[in-house]
Coordinates of C-alpha atoms in Angstrom, one line a residue:
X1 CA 56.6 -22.1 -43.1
X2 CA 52.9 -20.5 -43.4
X3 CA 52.4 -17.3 -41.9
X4 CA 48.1 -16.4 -40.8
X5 CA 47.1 -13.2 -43.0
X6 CA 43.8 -11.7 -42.6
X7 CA 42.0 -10.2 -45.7
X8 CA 38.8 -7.6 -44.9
X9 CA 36.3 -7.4 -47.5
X10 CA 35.5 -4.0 -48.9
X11 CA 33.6 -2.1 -51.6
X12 CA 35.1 -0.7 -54.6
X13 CA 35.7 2.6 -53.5
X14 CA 36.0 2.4 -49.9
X15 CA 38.0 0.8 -46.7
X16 CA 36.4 -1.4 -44.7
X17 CA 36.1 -1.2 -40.4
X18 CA 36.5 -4.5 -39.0
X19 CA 33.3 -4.8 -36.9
X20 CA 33.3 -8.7 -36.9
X21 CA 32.6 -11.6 -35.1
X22 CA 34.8 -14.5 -34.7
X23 CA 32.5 -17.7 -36.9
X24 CA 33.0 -21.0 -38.2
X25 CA 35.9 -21.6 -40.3
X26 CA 36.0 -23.9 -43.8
X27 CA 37.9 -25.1 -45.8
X28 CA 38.2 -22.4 -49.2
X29 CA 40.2 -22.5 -52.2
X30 CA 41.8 -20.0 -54.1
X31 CA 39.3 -17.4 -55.9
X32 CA 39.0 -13.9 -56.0
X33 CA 36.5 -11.5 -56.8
X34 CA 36.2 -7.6 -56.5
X35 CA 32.4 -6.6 -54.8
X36 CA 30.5 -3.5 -56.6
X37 CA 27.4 -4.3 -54.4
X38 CA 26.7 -1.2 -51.7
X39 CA 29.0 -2.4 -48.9
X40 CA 30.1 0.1 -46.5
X41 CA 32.6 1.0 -44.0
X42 CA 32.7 1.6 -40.5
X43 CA 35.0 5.1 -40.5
X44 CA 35.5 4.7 -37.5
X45 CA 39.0 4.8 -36.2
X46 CA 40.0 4.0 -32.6
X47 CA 42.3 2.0 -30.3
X48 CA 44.0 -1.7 -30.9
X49 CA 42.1 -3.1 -28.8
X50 CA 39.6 -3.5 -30.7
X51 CA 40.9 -4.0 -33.9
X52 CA 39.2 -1.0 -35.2
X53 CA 41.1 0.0 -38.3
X54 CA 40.9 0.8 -41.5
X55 CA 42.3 -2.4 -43.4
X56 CA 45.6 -0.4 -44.4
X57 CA 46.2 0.1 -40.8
X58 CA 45.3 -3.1 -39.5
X59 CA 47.2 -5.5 -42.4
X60 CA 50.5 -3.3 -42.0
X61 CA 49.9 -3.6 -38.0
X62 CA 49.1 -7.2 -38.1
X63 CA 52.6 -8.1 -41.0
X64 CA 54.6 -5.9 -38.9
X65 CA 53.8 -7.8 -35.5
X66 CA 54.4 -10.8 -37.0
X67 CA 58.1 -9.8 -38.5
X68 CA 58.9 -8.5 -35.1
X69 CA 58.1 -11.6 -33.6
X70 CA 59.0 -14.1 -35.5
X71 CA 61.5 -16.6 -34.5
X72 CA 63.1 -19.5 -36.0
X73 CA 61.8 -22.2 -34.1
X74 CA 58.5 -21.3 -34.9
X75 CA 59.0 -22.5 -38.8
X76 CA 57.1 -25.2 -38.1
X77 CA 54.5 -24.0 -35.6
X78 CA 53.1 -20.5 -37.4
X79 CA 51.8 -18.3 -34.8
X80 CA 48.0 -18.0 -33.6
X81 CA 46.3 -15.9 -36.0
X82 CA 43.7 -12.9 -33.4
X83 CA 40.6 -12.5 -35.2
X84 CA 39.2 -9.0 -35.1
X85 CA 35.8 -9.1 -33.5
X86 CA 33.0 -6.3 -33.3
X87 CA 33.8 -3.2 -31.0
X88 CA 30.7 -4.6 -29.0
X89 CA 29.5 -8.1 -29.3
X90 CA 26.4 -7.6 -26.9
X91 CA 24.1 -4.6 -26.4
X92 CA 20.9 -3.5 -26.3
X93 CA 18.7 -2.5 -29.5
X94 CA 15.7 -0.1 -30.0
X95 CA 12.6 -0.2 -31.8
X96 CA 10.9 2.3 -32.3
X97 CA 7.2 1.7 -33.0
X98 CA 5.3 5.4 -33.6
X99 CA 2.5 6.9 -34.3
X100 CA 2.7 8.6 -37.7
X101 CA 0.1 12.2 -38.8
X102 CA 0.3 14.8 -41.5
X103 CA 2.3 17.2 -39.9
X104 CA 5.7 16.5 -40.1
X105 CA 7.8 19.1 -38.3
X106 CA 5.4 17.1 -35.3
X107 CA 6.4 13.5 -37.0
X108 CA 10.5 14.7 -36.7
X109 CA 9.9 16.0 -33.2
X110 CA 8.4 13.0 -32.2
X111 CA 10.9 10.4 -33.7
X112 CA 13.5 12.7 -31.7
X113 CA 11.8 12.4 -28.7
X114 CA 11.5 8.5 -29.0
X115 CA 15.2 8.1 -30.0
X116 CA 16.0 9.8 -27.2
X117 CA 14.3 8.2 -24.6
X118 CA 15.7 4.4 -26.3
X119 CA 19.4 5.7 -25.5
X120 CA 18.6 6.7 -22.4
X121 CA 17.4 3.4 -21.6
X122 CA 20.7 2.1 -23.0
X123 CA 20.1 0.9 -26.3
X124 CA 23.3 1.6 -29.2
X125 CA 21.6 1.1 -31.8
X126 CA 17.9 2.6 -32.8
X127 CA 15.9 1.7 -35.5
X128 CA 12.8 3.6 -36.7
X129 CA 9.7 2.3 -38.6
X130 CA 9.1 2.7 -42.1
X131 CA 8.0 6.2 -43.4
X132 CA 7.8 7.9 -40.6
X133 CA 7.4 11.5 -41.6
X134 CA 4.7 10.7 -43.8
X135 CA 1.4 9.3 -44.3
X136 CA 1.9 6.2 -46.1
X137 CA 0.1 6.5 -49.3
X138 CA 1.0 7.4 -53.1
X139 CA -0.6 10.8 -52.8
X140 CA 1.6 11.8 -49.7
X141 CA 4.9 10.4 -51.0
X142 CA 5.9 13.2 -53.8
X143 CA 4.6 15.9 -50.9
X144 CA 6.8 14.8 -47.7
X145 CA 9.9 13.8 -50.1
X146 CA 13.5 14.7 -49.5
X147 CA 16.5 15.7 -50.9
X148 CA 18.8 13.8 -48.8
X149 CA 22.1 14.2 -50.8
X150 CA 21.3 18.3 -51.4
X151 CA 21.9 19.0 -47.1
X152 CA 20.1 19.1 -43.8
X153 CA 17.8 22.5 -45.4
X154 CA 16.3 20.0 -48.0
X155 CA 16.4 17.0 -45.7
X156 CA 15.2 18.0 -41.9
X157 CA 14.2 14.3 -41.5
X158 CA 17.7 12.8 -41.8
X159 CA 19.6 16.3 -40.3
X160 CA 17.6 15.5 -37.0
X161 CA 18.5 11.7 -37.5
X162 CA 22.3 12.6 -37.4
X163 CA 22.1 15.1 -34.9
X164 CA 20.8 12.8 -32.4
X165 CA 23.4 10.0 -34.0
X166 CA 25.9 12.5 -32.7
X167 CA 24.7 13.9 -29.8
X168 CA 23.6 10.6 -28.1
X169 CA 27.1 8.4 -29.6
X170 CA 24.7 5.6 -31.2
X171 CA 24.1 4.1 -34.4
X172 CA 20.5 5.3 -36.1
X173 CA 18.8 3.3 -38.6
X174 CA 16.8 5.5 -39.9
X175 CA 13.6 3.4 -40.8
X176 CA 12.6 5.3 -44.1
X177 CA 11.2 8.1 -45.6
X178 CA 10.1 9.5 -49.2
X179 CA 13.1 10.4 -50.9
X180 CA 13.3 13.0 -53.9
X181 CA 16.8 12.2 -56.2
X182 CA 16.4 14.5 -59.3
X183 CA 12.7 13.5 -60.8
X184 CA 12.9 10.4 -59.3
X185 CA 11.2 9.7 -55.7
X186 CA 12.8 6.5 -54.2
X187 CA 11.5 5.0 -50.6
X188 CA 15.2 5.4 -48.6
X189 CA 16.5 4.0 -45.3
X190 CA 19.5 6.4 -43.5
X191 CA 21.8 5.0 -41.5
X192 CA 24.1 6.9 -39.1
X193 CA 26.7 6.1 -37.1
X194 CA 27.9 7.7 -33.8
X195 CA 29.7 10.9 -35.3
X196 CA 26.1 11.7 -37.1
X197 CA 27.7 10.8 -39.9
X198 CA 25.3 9.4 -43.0
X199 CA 27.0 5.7 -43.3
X200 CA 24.8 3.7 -45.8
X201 CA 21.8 5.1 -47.9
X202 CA 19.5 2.0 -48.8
X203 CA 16.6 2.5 -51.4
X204 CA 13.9 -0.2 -51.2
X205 CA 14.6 -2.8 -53.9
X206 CA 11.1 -4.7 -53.9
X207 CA 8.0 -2.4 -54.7
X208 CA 5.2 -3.0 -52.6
X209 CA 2.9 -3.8 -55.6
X210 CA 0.0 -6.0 -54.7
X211 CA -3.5 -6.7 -55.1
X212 CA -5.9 -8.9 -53.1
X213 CA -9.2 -8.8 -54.5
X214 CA -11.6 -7.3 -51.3
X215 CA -8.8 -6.5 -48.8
X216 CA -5.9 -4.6 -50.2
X217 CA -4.4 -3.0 -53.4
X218 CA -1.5 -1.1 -53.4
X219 CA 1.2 -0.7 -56.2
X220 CA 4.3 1.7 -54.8
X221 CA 5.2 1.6 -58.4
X222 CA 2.7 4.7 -59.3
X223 CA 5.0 7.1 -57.3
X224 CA 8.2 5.5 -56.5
X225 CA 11.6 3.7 -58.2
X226 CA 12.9 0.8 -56.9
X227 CA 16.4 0.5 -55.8
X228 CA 19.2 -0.9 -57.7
X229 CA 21.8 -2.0 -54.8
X230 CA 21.6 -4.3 -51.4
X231 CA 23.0 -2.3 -48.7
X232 CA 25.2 -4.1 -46.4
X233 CA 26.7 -1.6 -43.6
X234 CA 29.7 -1.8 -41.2
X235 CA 28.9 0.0 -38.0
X236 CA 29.8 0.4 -34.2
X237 CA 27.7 -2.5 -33.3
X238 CA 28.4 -4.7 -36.2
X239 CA 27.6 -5.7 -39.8
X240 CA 24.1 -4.6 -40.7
X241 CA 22.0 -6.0 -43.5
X242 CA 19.2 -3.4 -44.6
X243 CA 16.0 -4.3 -46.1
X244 CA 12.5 -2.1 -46.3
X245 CA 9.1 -4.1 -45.7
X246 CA 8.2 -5.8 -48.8
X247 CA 12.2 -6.5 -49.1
X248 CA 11.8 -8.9 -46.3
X249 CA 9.3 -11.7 -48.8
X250 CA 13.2 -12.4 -50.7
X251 CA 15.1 -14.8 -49.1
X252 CA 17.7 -14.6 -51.9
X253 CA 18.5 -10.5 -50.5
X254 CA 18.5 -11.9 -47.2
X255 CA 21.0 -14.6 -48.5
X256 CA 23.5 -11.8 -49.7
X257 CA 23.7 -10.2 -46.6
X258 CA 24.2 -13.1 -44.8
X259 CA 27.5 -14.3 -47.2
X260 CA 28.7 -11.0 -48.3
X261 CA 31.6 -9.3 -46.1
X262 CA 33.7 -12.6 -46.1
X263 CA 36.7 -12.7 -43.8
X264 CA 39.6 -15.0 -45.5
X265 CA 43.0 -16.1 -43.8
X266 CA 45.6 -16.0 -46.4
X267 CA 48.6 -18.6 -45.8
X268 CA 52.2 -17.4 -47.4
X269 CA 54.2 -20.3 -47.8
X270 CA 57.9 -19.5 -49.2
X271 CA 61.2 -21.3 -49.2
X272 CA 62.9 -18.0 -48.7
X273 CA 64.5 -16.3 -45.5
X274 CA 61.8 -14.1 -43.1
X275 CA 62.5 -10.8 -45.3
X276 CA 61.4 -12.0 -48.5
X277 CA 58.3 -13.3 -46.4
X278 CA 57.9 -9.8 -45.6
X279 CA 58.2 -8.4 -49.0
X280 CA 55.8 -10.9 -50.0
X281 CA 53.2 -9.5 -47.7
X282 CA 53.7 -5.9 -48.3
X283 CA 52.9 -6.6 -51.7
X284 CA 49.9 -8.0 -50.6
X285 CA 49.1 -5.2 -48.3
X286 CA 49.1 -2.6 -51.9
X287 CA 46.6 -5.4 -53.1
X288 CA 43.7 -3.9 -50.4
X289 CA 40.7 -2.9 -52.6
X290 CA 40.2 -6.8 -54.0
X291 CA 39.0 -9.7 -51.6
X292 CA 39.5 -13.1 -51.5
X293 CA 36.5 -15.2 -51.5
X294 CA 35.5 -19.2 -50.7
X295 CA 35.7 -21.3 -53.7
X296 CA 32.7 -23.4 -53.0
X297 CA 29.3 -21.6 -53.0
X298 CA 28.7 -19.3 -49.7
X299 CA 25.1 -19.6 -48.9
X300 CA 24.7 -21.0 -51.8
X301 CA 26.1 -17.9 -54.1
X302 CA 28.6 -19.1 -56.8
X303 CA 32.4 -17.4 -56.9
X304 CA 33.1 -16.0 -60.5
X305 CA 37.1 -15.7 -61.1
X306 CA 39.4 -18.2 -60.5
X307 CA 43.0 -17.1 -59.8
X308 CA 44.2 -20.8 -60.4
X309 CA 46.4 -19.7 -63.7
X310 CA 45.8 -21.9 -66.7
X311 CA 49.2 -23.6 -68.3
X312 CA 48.7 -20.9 -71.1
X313 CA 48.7 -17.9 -68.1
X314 CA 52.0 -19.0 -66.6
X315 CA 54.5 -16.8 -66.8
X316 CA 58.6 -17.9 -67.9
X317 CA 59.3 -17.1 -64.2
X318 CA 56.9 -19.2 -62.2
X319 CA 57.8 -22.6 -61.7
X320 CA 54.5 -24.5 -63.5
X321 CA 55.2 -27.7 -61.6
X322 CA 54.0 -26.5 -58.2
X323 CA 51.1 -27.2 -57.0
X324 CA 50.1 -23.6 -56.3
X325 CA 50.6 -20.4 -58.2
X326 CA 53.1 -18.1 -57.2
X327 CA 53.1 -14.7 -57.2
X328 CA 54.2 -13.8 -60.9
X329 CA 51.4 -17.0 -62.3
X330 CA 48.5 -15.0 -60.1
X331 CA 50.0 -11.7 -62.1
X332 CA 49.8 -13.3 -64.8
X333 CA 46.3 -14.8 -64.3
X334 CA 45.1 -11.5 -63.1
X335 CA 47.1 -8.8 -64.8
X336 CA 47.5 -5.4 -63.0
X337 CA 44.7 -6.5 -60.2
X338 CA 47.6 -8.2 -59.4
X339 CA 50.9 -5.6 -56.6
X340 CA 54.1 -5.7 -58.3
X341 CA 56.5 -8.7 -56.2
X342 CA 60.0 -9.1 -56.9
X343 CA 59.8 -12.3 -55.1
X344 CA 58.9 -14.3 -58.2
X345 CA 59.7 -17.7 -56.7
X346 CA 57.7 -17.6 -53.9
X347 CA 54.4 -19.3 -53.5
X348 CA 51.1 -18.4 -52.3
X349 CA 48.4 -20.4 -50.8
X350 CA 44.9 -19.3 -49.8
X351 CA 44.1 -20.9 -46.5
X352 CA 40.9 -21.3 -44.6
X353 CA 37.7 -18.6 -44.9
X354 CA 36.1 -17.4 -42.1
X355 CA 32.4 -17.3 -42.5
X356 CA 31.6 -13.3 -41.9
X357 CA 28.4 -11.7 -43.3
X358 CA 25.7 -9.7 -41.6
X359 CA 25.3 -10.2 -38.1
X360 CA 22.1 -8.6 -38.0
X361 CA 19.6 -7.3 -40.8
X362 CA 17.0 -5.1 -40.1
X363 CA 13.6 -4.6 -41.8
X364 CA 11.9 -1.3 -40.8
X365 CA 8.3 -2.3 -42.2
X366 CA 4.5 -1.3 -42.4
X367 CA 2.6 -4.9 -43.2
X368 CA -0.8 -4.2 -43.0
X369 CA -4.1 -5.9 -41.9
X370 CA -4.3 -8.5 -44.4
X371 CA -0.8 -9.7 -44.7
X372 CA 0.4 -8.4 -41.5
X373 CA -1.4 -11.3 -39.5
X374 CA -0.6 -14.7 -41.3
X375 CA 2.7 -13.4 -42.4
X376 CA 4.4 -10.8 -40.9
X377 CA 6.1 -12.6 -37.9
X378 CA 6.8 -15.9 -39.9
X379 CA 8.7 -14.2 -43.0
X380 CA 11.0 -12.5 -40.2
X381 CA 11.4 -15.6 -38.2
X382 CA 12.5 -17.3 -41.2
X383 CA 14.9 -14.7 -42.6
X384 CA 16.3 -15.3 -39.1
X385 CA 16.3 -18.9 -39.0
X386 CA 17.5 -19.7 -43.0
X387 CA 20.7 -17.5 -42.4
X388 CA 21.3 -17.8 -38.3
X389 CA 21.9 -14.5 -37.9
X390 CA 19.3 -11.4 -35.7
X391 CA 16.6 -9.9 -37.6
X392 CA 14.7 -6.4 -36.7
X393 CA 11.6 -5.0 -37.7
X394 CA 10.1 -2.0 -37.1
X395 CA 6.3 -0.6 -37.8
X396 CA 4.5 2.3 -37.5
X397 CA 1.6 2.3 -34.4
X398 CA -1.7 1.3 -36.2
X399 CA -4.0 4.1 -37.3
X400 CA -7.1 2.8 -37.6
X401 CA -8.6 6.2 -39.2
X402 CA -6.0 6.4 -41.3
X403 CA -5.8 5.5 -45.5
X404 CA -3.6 2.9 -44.7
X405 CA -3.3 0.5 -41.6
X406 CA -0.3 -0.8 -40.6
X407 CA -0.4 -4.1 -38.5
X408 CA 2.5 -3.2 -36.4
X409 CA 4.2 -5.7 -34.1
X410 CA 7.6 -4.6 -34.4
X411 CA 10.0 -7.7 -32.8
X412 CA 13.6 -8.6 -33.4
X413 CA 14.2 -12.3 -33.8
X414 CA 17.3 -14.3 -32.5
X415 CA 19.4 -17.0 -34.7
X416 CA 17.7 -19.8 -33.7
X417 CA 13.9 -18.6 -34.8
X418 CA 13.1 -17.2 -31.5
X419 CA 11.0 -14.4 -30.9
X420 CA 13.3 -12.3 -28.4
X421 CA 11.0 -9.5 -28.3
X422 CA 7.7 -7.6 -29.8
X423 CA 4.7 -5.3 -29.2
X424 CA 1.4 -4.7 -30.1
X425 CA 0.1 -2.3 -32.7
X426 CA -0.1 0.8 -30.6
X427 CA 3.1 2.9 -29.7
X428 CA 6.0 1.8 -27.9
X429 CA 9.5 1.4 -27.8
X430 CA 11.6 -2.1 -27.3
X431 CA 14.8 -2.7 -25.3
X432 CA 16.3 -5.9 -26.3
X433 CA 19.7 -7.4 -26.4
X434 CA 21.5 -8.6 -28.6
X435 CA 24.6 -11.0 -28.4
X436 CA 26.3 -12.2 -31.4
X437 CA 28.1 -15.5 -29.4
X438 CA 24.8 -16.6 -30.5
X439 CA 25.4 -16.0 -33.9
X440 CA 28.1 -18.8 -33.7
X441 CA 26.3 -21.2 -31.0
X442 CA 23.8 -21.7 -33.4
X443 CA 25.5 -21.6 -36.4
X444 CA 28.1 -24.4 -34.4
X445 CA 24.5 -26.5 -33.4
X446 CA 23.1 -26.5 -37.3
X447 CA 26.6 -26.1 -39.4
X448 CA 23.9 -25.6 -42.4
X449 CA 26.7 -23.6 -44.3
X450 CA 29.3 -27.1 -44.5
X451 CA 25.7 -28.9 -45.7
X452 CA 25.0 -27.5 -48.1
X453 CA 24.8 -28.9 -51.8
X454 CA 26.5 -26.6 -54.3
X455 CA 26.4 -29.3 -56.6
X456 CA 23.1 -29.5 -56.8
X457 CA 21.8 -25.8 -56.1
X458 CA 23.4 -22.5 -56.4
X459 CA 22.4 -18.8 -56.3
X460 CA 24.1 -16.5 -58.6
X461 CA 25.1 -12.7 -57.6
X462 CA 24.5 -11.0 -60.5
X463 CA 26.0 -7.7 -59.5
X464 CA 28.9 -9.9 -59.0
X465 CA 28.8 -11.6 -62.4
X466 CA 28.1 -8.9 -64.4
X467 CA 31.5 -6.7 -63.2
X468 CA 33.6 -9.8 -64.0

């Protein structure tokens, strides 16, 4: 008999909401791998309708429905497995395209005021532009920086951003703003979900460091540090990928986001009565902070650690003739990552992965008038397109006495490479919505993930490599 098991992907230190779609399923054999990247949860807890859990609660409520069904006649047909699916799978988005001065309690007021007036026009999520309470310019960033992790007296930017979170029930990605960490100043997207609470904290990983002889020069690098982690966020309205501006020119971060969060179905297969079926899942259920990943490359990124035991790791109990490890030669493969089993002679098998990264990334961004025409619109249409998922972008207005002038032309992009909305370079906010069916319609029209070569081309996670 095989019973469905669902395993949720979560970060090292954290449990993980299931704000998911249903996607393609593949074939996947049997690795694992524990994630260090900057994943995190949705908090989050409400009813079972929704399947919105923390992992411990949803594995122990999906084993125990399926011990309290269970019947004999089903040996050979296992039950249908529910997958868990986002709390919303369509809504409306905001973008928030502002006008950015010197003074900043006016900046903070402002960005209020615009939030405000997206949720009343029914968006659930908001996004801002980036550096919004600042000029954008090396001289400014060391002057409007924060101290986001020392309150809402050092931070007034992000304590209005969770206010209105709270207050208005919707998910606020913050855009970005300077941030001050000890002597460092990093440039630092806030996200907040709809208690106000601060849910991801994503410092920009690609310095804007350029220079194009009679147009532009810029190099970020004078004044700020760039960030060490790719933020992928569970939230109210799904899995969110961030980037900031000059992250967007990386396919391979987009490429991350768009495989990490991987959903797997884990088949139990045992010769023993339904309780020791049971036991072998409650062990499993102790086993939450690890998460089983696709054997073959996802998007292209290659799986580290096998749990397929070598002769040499099989333990006196297992029986080495089977064509699977049981539960005392994947103990003895992986040592204590591995829950405590009395059920020695049972086997495991991992089943089928369901395909579950970001549904949506979003790029809060200030191109300017150089690059801002020729590629502004074409790098987010291709993020979109390369991993079939929703991209967002949002600018600051233009400023055309300012020291630096932003192109604007904030738009969120659908799966398929469509424009689905955008403005202009002066101020405005966008109302657009976003359904993830689409995610899987187009990921069902171009199954680009079954095509790909991994034996030709692969992409290495080093933060995955280097915690193995």
């Amino acid at each position: 008999m095989r019973l469905g098991f669902l395993f949720l992907s979560s970060s090292s230190s954290s449990v993980v909401g299931s704000s998911i779609s249903r996607s393609i399923v593949r074939p996947a054999p049997s690795l694992l791998l524990h994630r260090p990247f900057h994943f995190i949860p949705n908090r989050t807890t409400t009813n079972s309708n929704h399947f919105q859990f923390s992992p411990r609660t949803t594995l122990t409520a999906s084993a125990s429905s399926m011990a309290s069904t269970f019947k004999p006649e089903q040996a050979r047909v296992p039950p249908a497995l529910q997958l868990p699916s986002p709390p919303i799978t369509k809504f409306k988005i905001g973008l928030c395209q502002l006008s950015v001065t010197a003074d900043k309690e006016r900046n903070i007021i402002h960005a209020r005021a615009a939030i405000e007036e997206a949720a009343e026009k029914g968006a659930k999520l908001v996004v801002l532009p980036e550096i919004w309470n600042s000029p954008y310019s090396n001289d400014s960033f060391p002057i409007y920086a924060e101290d986001i992790d020392a309150g809402p007296d050092a931070s007034p930017s992000t304590a209005m951003l969770s206010e209105a979170a709270r207050l208005l029930k919707i998910t606020i990605v913050g855009g970005s703003i300077p941030e001050r960490s000890g002597d460092k100043l990093y440039n630092t997207c806030c996200v907040f979900d709809a208690d106000g609470k601060l849910n991801a904290k994503h410092r920009k990983i690609h310095l804007f460091d350029i220079d194009i002889p009679g147009k532009i020069t810029f190099k970020e690098s004078q004044t700020l540090t760039a960030g060490e982690t790719p933020t992928v966020v569970d939230t109210e309205v799904g899995r969110i990928g961030i980037g900031i501006c000059y992250d967007i020119r990386f396919q391979e971060l987009a490429m991350l986001y768009a495989a990490r969060g991987e959903l797997i179905i884990l088949l139990v297969k045992f010769s023993g009565d339904f309780s020791c079926g049971t036991c072998v899942i409650r062990s499993l259920l102790s086993f939450h902070w690890q998460e089983f990943v696709d054997g073959r490359s996802v998007n292209g990124i290659v799986p580290l650690l096998s749990t397929e035991p070598t002769p040499s790791q099989l333990s006196s109990e297992c029986c080495s003739e089977s064509p699977h490890p049981c539960v005392s030669c994947l103990k003895a493969s992986l040592g204590t990552l591995w829950a405590d089993n009395p059920c020695h002679t049972q086997q495991l098998v991992l089943g089928n992965s369901i395909y579950q990264g970001a549904h949506l990334i979003c790029y809060p961004g200030a191109f300017n008038m150089t690059t801002g025409p020729l590629h502004w619109e074409l790098l987010q249409r291709a993020r979109a397109v390369d991993n079939q998922l929703y991209v967002a972008t949002c600018a600051p207005a233009r400023d055309v006495g300012g020291g630096y002038v932003a192109w604007g032309h904030s738009t969120l992009i659908g799966p398929f490479g469509e424009v689905l909305a955008t403005t202009e370079h002066d101020e405005a906010i966008i109302i657009s919505e976003i359904d993830y069916s689409q995610i899987d319609l187009r990921r069902t029209n171009l199954p680009l993930e079954k095509q790909r070569r991994g034996d030709l081309y692969q992409l290495v996670d080093v933060q995955r490599s280097s915690s193995q």
